[in-house]
């Protein structure tokens, strides 16, 4: 009987009715593990959390719920965010370089001047995301949904857009090579003629 009571009281991170983690909770967990590369927040409910300017470099956040979270200026370099829900999240000036965002959901996310250089965004959903002046150089966006994404003045040099959904994507004044630009013809991209061509 005692064991049954214990199991019922055990905290389950996947419990849909559990309260979202707070910044203080995450700070405590970082202290416990000692460094962010050992921090595992996979599947955790962090909806609406404020982690602005927080260092999460190398942390595991796979399939976590970060919907509407404030991650502005957060350091997520080389973090694992596979299948993570970042819908409507504030990622302004966040560092996501070399992060794994494969299959992540960033619908409507605010990614102004965010750094995604070298990040894996394959099969992620960035529909209607705000990517103004973001750095997507050398990022992998194979089969990524970029429909309606605003990418004005973004750096797309050496980005891979194989089979990506680009209908309605706005790339006025975005940076890419002439060859990369040619690969976007007839794919529904808006303002393609206004791309800033960079040297090969």
PDB file of C-alpha atoms in Angstrom:
ATOM      1  CA  UNK A   1       0.000   0.000   0.000  1.00  0.00           C
ATOM      2  CA  UNK A   2       2.840   2.319   0.875  1.00  0.00           C
ATOM      3  CA  UNK A   3       4.433   1.753  -2.511  1.00  0.00           C
ATOM      4  CA  UNK A   4       1.198   2.650  -4.268  1.00  0.00           C
ATOM      5  CA  UNK A   5       0.961   5.912  -2.353  1.00  0.00           C
ATOM      6  CA  UNK A   6       4.569   6.744  -3.229  1.00  0.00           C
ATOM      7  CA  UNK A   7       4.035   6.167  -6.939  1.00  0.00           C
ATOM      8  CA  UNK A   8       0.956   8.375  -6.945  1.00  0.00           C
ATOM      9  CA  UNK A   9       2.883  11.195  -5.352  1.00  0.00           C
ATOM     10  CA  UNK A  10       5.897  10.864  -7.622  1.00  0.00           C
ATOM     11  CA  UNK A  11       6.249  13.869  -9.889  1.00  0.00           C
ATOM     12  CA  UNK A  12       5.764  13.035 -13.549  1.00  0.00           C
ATOM     13  CA  UNK A  13       7.211  15.629 -15.982  1.00  0.00           C
ATOM     14  CA  UNK A  14       4.890  14.438 -18.742  1.00  0.00           C
ATOM     15  CA  UNK A  15       1.786  14.929 -16.605  1.00  0.00           C
ATOM     16  CA  UNK A  16      -0.421  17.293 -18.678  1.00  0.00           C
ATOM     17  CA  UNK A  17      -1.946  18.864 -15.568  1.00  0.00           C
ATOM     18  CA  UNK A  18       1.391  19.598 -13.894  1.00  0.00           C
ATOM     19  CA  UNK A  19       2.291  23.240 -13.393  1.00  0.00           C
ATOM     20  CA  UNK A  20       4.844  24.655 -15.852  1.00  0.00           C
ATOM     21  CA  UNK A  21       8.405  24.948 -14.585  1.00  0.00           C
ATOM     22  CA  UNK A  22       9.573  28.399 -13.526  1.00  0.00           C
ATOM     23  CA  UNK A  23      12.905  30.131 -14.056  1.00  0.00           C
ATOM     24  CA  UNK A  24      13.766  29.382 -10.429  1.00  0.00           C
ATOM     25  CA  UNK A  25      13.106  25.666 -11.055  1.00  0.00           C
ATOM     26  CA  UNK A  26      15.477  25.653 -14.022  1.00  0.00           C
ATOM     27  CA  UNK A  27      18.153  27.587 -12.086  1.00  0.00           C
ATOM     28  CA  UNK A  28      17.942  24.973  -9.323  1.00  0.00           C
ATOM     29  CA  UNK A  29      18.275  22.118 -11.814  1.00  0.00           C
ATOM     30  CA  UNK A  30      21.350  23.736 -13.369  1.00  0.00           C
ATOM     31  CA  UNK A  31      22.940  24.003  -9.920  1.00  0.00           C
ATOM     32  CA  UNK A  32      22.187  20.320  -9.260  1.00  0.00           C
ATOM     33  CA  UNK A  33      23.789  19.014 -12.468  1.00  0.00           C
ATOM     34  CA  UNK A  34      26.670  21.502 -12.375  1.00  0.00           C
ATOM     35  CA  UNK A  35      26.751  22.492 -16.054  1.00  0.00           C
ATOM     36  CA  UNK A  36      24.195  23.115 -18.798  1.00  0.00           C
ATOM     37  CA  UNK A  37      25.536  20.343 -21.055  1.00  0.00           C
ATOM     38  CA  UNK A  38      24.282  17.865 -18.423  1.00  0.00           C
ATOM     39  CA  UNK A  39      20.887  19.537 -18.080  1.00  0.00           C
ATOM     40  CA  UNK A  40      17.981  17.441 -19.394  1.00  0.00           C
ATOM     41  CA  UNK A  41      14.649  19.271 -19.720  1.00  0.00           C
ATOM     42  CA  UNK A  42      13.209  16.955 -22.360  1.00  0.00           C
ATOM     43  CA  UNK A  43       9.392  16.674 -22.359  1.00  0.00           C
ATOM     44  CA  UNK A  44       9.110  19.306 -19.609  1.00  0.00           C
ATOM     45  CA  UNK A  45       6.224  21.776 -19.508  1.00  0.00           C
ATOM     46  CA  UNK A  46       7.758  25.259 -19.599  1.00  0.00           C
ATOM     47  CA  UNK A  47       4.959  27.063 -21.362  1.00  0.00           C
ATOM     48  CA  UNK A  48       5.306  30.838 -20.985  1.00  0.00           C
ATOM     49  CA  UNK A  49       8.521  30.590 -18.933  1.00  0.00           C
ATOM     50  CA  UNK A  50      10.901  33.564 -18.821  1.00  0.00           C
ATOM     51  CA  UNK A  51      14.400  32.332 -19.625  1.00  0.00           C
ATOM     52  CA  UNK A  52      15.621  35.551 -21.194  1.00  0.00           C
ATOM     53  CA  UNK A  53      19.430  35.887 -21.159  1.00  0.00           C
ATOM     54  CA  UNK A  54      19.635  32.378 -19.653  1.00  0.00           C
ATOM     55  CA  UNK A  55      22.588  30.121 -20.478  1.00  0.00           C
ATOM     56  CA  UNK A  56      21.312  26.787 -21.819  1.00  0.00           C
ATOM     57  CA  UNK A  57      24.250  25.936 -24.063  1.00  0.00           C
ATOM     58  CA  UNK A  58      24.289  22.231 -24.891  1.00  0.00           C
ATOM     59  CA  UNK A  59      21.173  21.483 -22.828  1.00  0.00           C
ATOM     60  CA  UNK A  60      18.596  18.863 -23.827  1.00  0.00           C
ATOM     61  CA  UNK A  61      15.146  20.326 -24.436  1.00  0.00           C
ATOM     62  CA  UNK A  62      13.779  17.695 -26.792  1.00  0.00           C
ATOM     63  CA  UNK A  63       9.988  17.818 -27.157  1.00  0.00           C
ATOM     64  CA  UNK A  64       9.678  20.291 -24.293  1.00  0.00           C
ATOM     65  CA  UNK A  65       6.743  22.695 -24.274  1.00  0.00           C
ATOM     66  CA  UNK A  66       8.195  26.189 -24.633  1.00  0.00           C
ATOM     67  CA  UNK A  67       5.130  27.695 -26.247  1.00  0.00           C
ATOM     68  CA  UNK A  68       5.075  31.494 -25.772  1.00  0.00           C
ATOM     69  CA  UNK A  69       8.284  31.288 -23.711  1.00  0.00           C
ATOM     70  CA  UNK A  70      10.614  34.282 -23.434  1.00  0.00           C
ATOM     71  CA  UNK A  71      14.035  33.133 -24.642  1.00  0.00           C
ATOM     72  CA  UNK A  72      15.262  36.509 -25.828  1.00  0.00           C
ATOM     73  CA  UNK A  73      19.078  36.732 -25.734  1.00  0.00           C
ATOM     74  CA  UNK A  74      19.250  33.201 -24.303  1.00  0.00           C
ATOM     75  CA  UNK A  75      22.297  31.090 -25.110  1.00  0.00           C
ATOM     76  CA  UNK A  76      21.066  27.853 -26.719  1.00  0.00           C
ATOM     77  CA  UNK A  77      24.226  27.134 -28.658  1.00  0.00           C
ATOM     78  CA  UNK A  78      24.446  23.426 -29.589  1.00  0.00           C
ATOM     79  CA  UNK A  79      21.300  22.709 -27.547  1.00  0.00           C
ATOM     80  CA  UNK A  80      19.005  19.816 -28.474  1.00  0.00           C
ATOM     81  CA  UNK A  81      15.494  21.013 -29.298  1.00  0.00           C
ATOM     82  CA  UNK A  82      14.262  18.093 -31.393  1.00  0.00           C
ATOM     83  CA  UNK A  83      10.479  18.283 -31.751  1.00  0.00           C
ATOM     84  CA  UNK A  84      10.281  21.139 -29.235  1.00  0.00           C
ATOM     85  CA  UNK A  85       7.190  23.360 -29.181  1.00  0.00           C
ATOM     86  CA  UNK A  86       8.375  26.952 -29.628  1.00  0.00           C
ATOM     87  CA  UNK A  87       5.159  28.317 -31.125  1.00  0.00           C
ATOM     88  CA  UNK A  88       4.919  32.047 -30.467  1.00  0.00           C
ATOM     89  CA  UNK A  89       8.154  32.020 -28.474  1.00  0.00           C
ATOM     90  CA  UNK A  90      10.295  35.143 -28.112  1.00  0.00           C
ATOM     91  CA  UNK A  91      13.707  34.255 -29.534  1.00  0.00           C
ATOM     92  CA  UNK A  92      14.882  37.791 -30.244  1.00  0.00           C
ATOM     93  CA  UNK A  93      18.701  37.843 -30.352  1.00  0.00           C
ATOM     94  CA  UNK A  94      18.862  34.261 -29.057  1.00  0.00           C
ATOM     95  CA  UNK A  95      21.956  32.205 -29.880  1.00  0.00           C
ATOM     96  CA  UNK A  96      20.848  28.929 -31.496  1.00  0.00           C
ATOM     97  CA  UNK A  97      24.015  28.345 -33.495  1.00  0.00           C
ATOM     98  CA  UNK A  98      24.666  24.642 -34.134  1.00  0.00           C
ATOM     99  CA  UNK A  99      21.476  23.751 -32.236  1.00  0.00           C
ATOM    100  CA  UNK A 100      19.431  20.728 -33.283  1.00  0.00           C
ATOM    101  CA  UNK A 101      15.874  21.938 -33.978  1.00  0.00           C
ATOM    102  CA  UNK A 102      14.876  19.046 -36.210  1.00  0.00           C
ATOM    103  CA  UNK A 103      11.087  18.795 -36.283  1.00  0.00           C
ATOM    104  CA  UNK A 104      10.673  21.734 -33.884  1.00  0.00           C
ATOM    105  CA  UNK A 105       7.526  23.866 -34.062  1.00  0.00           C
ATOM    106  CA  UNK A 106       8.261  27.596 -34.362  1.00  0.00           C
ATOM    107  CA  UNK A 107       4.982  28.810 -35.853  1.00  0.00           C
ATOM    108  CA  UNK A 108       4.782  32.572 -35.346  1.00  0.00           C
ATOM    109  CA  UNK A 109       7.977  32.669 -33.286  1.00  0.00           C
ATOM    110  CA  UNK A 110       9.776  36.018 -32.997  1.00  0.00           C
ATOM    111  CA  UNK A 111      13.330  35.312 -34.149  1.00  0.00           C
ATOM    112  CA  UNK A 112      14.505  38.830 -34.994  1.00  0.00           C
ATOM    113  CA  UNK A 113      18.354  38.930 -35.144  1.00  0.00           C
ATOM    114  CA  UNK A 114      18.516  35.363 -33.790  1.00  0.00           C
ATOM    115  CA  UNK A 115      21.583  33.313 -34.636  1.00  0.00           C
ATOM    116  CA  UNK A 116      20.759  29.968 -36.301  1.00  0.00           C
ATOM    117  CA  UNK A 117      24.126  29.572 -38.045  1.00  0.00           C
ATOM    118  CA  UNK A 118      24.932  25.913 -38.559  1.00  0.00           C
ATOM    119  CA  UNK A 119      21.666  24.848 -36.909  1.00  0.00           C
ATOM    120  CA  UNK A 120      19.632  21.827 -38.013  1.00  0.00           C
ATOM    121  CA  UNK A 121      16.098  23.010 -38.824  1.00  0.00           C
ATOM    122  CA  UNK A 122      15.127  20.033 -40.982  1.00  0.00           C
ATOM    123  CA  UNK A 123      11.367  19.338 -41.094  1.00  0.00           C
ATOM    124  CA  UNK A 124      10.825  22.148 -38.578  1.00  0.00           C
ATOM    125  CA  UNK A 125       7.807  24.417 -38.918  1.00  0.00           C
ATOM    126  CA  UNK A 126       8.718  28.109 -39.155  1.00  0.00           C
ATOM    127  CA  UNK A 127       5.477  29.141 -40.799  1.00  0.00           C
ATOM    128  CA  UNK A 128       4.833  32.867 -40.224  1.00  0.00           C
ATOM    129  CA  UNK A 129       7.967  33.143 -38.085  1.00  0.00           C
ATOM    130  CA  UNK A 130       9.620  36.575 -37.865  1.00  0.00           C
ATOM    131  CA  UNK A 131      13.226  36.083 -38.982  1.00  0.00           C
ATOM    132  CA  UNK A 132      14.172  39.683 -39.716  1.00  0.00           C
ATOM    133  CA  UNK A 133      17.982  40.068 -39.805  1.00  0.00           C
ATOM    134  CA  UNK A 134      18.453  36.541 -38.471  1.00  0.00           C
ATOM    135  CA  UNK A 135      21.597  34.567 -39.234  1.00  0.00           C
ATOM    136  CA  UNK A 136      20.771  31.282 -40.986  1.00  0.00           C
ATOM    137  CA  UNK A 137      24.118  30.809 -42.688  1.00  0.00           C
ATOM    138  CA  UNK A 138      25.094  27.151 -43.159  1.00  0.00           C
ATOM    139  CA  UNK A 139      21.825  26.053 -41.533  1.00  0.00           C
ATOM    140  CA  UNK A 140      20.059  22.908 -42.710  1.00  0.00           C
ATOM    141  CA  UNK A 141      16.431  23.505 -43.661  1.00  0.00           C
ATOM    142  CA  UNK A 142      15.571  20.391 -45.628  1.00  0.00           C
ATOM    143  CA  UNK A 143      11.784  19.926 -45.891  1.00  0.00           C
ATOM    144  CA  UNK A 144      11.341  22.864 -43.498  1.00  0.00           C
ATOM    145  CA  UNK A 145       8.054  24.760 -43.608  1.00  0.00           C
ATOM    146  CA  UNK A 146       8.910  28.421 -44.212  1.00  0.00           C
ATOM    147  CA  UNK A 147       5.553  29.444 -45.659  1.00  0.00           C
ATOM    148  CA  UNK A 148       4.790  33.040 -44.801  1.00  0.00           C
ATOM    149  CA  UNK A 149       8.064  33.472 -42.908  1.00  0.00           C
ATOM    150  CA  UNK A 150       9.456  37.016 -42.893  1.00  0.00           C
ATOM    151  CA  UNK A 151      13.167  36.771 -43.693  1.00  0.00           C
ATOM    152  CA  UNK A 152      14.018  40.292 -44.783  1.00  0.00           C
ATOM    153  CA  UNK A 153      17.749  41.046 -44.404  1.00  0.00           C
ATOM    154  CA  UNK A 154      18.401  37.505 -43.152  1.00  0.00           C
ATOM    155  CA  UNK A 155      21.706  35.815 -43.925  1.00  0.00           C
ATOM    156  CA  UNK A 156      20.940  32.691 -45.964  1.00  0.00           C
ATOM    157  CA  UNK A 157      24.410  32.095 -47.358  1.00  0.00           C
ATOM    158  CA  UNK A 158      25.220  28.387 -47.656  1.00  0.00           C
ATOM    159  CA  UNK A 159      21.846  27.466 -46.139  1.00  0.00           C
ATOM    160  CA  UNK A 160      20.313  24.209 -47.400  1.00  0.00           C
ATOM    161  CA  UNK A 161      16.688  24.618 -48.518  1.00  0.00           C
ATOM    162  CA  UNK A 162      16.188  21.284 -50.277  1.00  0.00           C
ATOM    163  CA  UNK A 163      12.459  20.445 -50.544  1.00  0.00           C
ATOM    164  CA  UNK A 164      11.593  23.271 -48.146  1.00  0.00           C
ATOM    165  CA  UNK A 165       8.102  24.810 -48.352  1.00  0.00           C
ATOM    166  CA  UNK A 166       8.743  28.422 -49.373  1.00  0.00           C
ATOM    167  CA  UNK A 167       5.336  29.674 -50.502  1.00  0.00           C
ATOM    168  CA  UNK A 168       4.824  33.251 -49.299  1.00  0.00           C
ATOM    169  CA  UNK A 169       8.275  33.491 -47.716  1.00  0.00           C
ATOM    170  CA  UNK A 170       9.463  37.108 -47.860  1.00  0.00           C
ATOM    171  CA  UNK A 171      13.198  37.534 -48.429  1.00  0.00           C
ATOM    172  CA  UNK A 172      13.597  41.172 -49.389  1.00  0.00           C
ATOM    173  CA  UNK A 173      17.246  42.240 -48.911  1.00  0.00           C
ATOM    174  CA  UNK A 174      18.222  38.753 -47.669  1.00  0.00           C
ATOM    175  CA  UNK A 175      21.790  37.679 -48.360  1.00  0.00           C
ATOM    176  CA  UNK A 176      22.681  34.691 -50.547  1.00  0.00           C
ATOM    177  CA  UNK A 177      24.803  33.776 -53.549  1.00  0.00           C
ATOM    178  CA  UNK A 178      23.586  33.984 -57.157  1.00  0.00           C
ATOM    179  CA  UNK A 179      23.504  30.194 -57.351  1.00  0.00           C
ATOM    180  CA  UNK A 180      21.462  29.915 -54.164  1.00  0.00           C
ATOM    181  CA  UNK A 181      19.060  32.548 -55.463  1.00  0.00           C
ATOM    182  CA  UNK A 182      18.593  30.651 -58.737  1.00  0.00           C
ATOM    183  CA  UNK A 183      17.444  27.581 -56.803  1.00  0.00           C
ATOM    184  CA  UNK A 184      14.517  29.574 -55.380  1.00  0.00           C
ATOM    185  CA  UNK A 185      12.882  30.562 -58.672  1.00  0.00           C
ATOM    186  CA  UNK A 186       9.283  29.408 -59.126  1.00  0.00           C
ATOM    187  CA  UNK A 187       8.980  28.272 -55.511  1.00  0.00           C
ATOM    188  CA  UNK A 188       6.568  30.955 -54.336  1.00  0.00           C
ATOM    189  CA  UNK A 189       9.177  33.192 -52.739  1.00  0.00           C
ATOM    190  CA  UNK A 190       8.213  36.885 -52.405  1.00  0.00           C
ATOM    191  CA  UNK A 191      10.681  39.669 -53.336  1.00  0.00           C
ATOM    192  CA  UNK A 192      13.243  37.215 -54.703  1.00  0.00           C
ATOM    193  CA  UNK A 193      14.397  39.885 -57.155  1.00  0.00           C
ATOM    194  CA  UNK A 194      15.349  42.084 -54.178  1.00  0.00           C
ATOM    195  CA  UNK A 195      17.804  39.580 -52.688  1.00  0.00           C
ATOM    196  CA  UNK A 196      21.300  40.923 -51.983  1.00  0.00           C
ATOM    197  CA  UNK A 197      23.651  38.693 -53.921  1.00  0.00           C
ATOM    198  CA  UNK A 198      26.891  37.864 -52.116  1.00  0.00           C
ATOM    199  CA  UNK A 199      30.159  36.757 -53.745  1.00  0.00           C
ATOM    200  CA  UNK A 200      30.505  33.011 -54.359  1.00  0.00           C
TER     201      UNK A 200
END
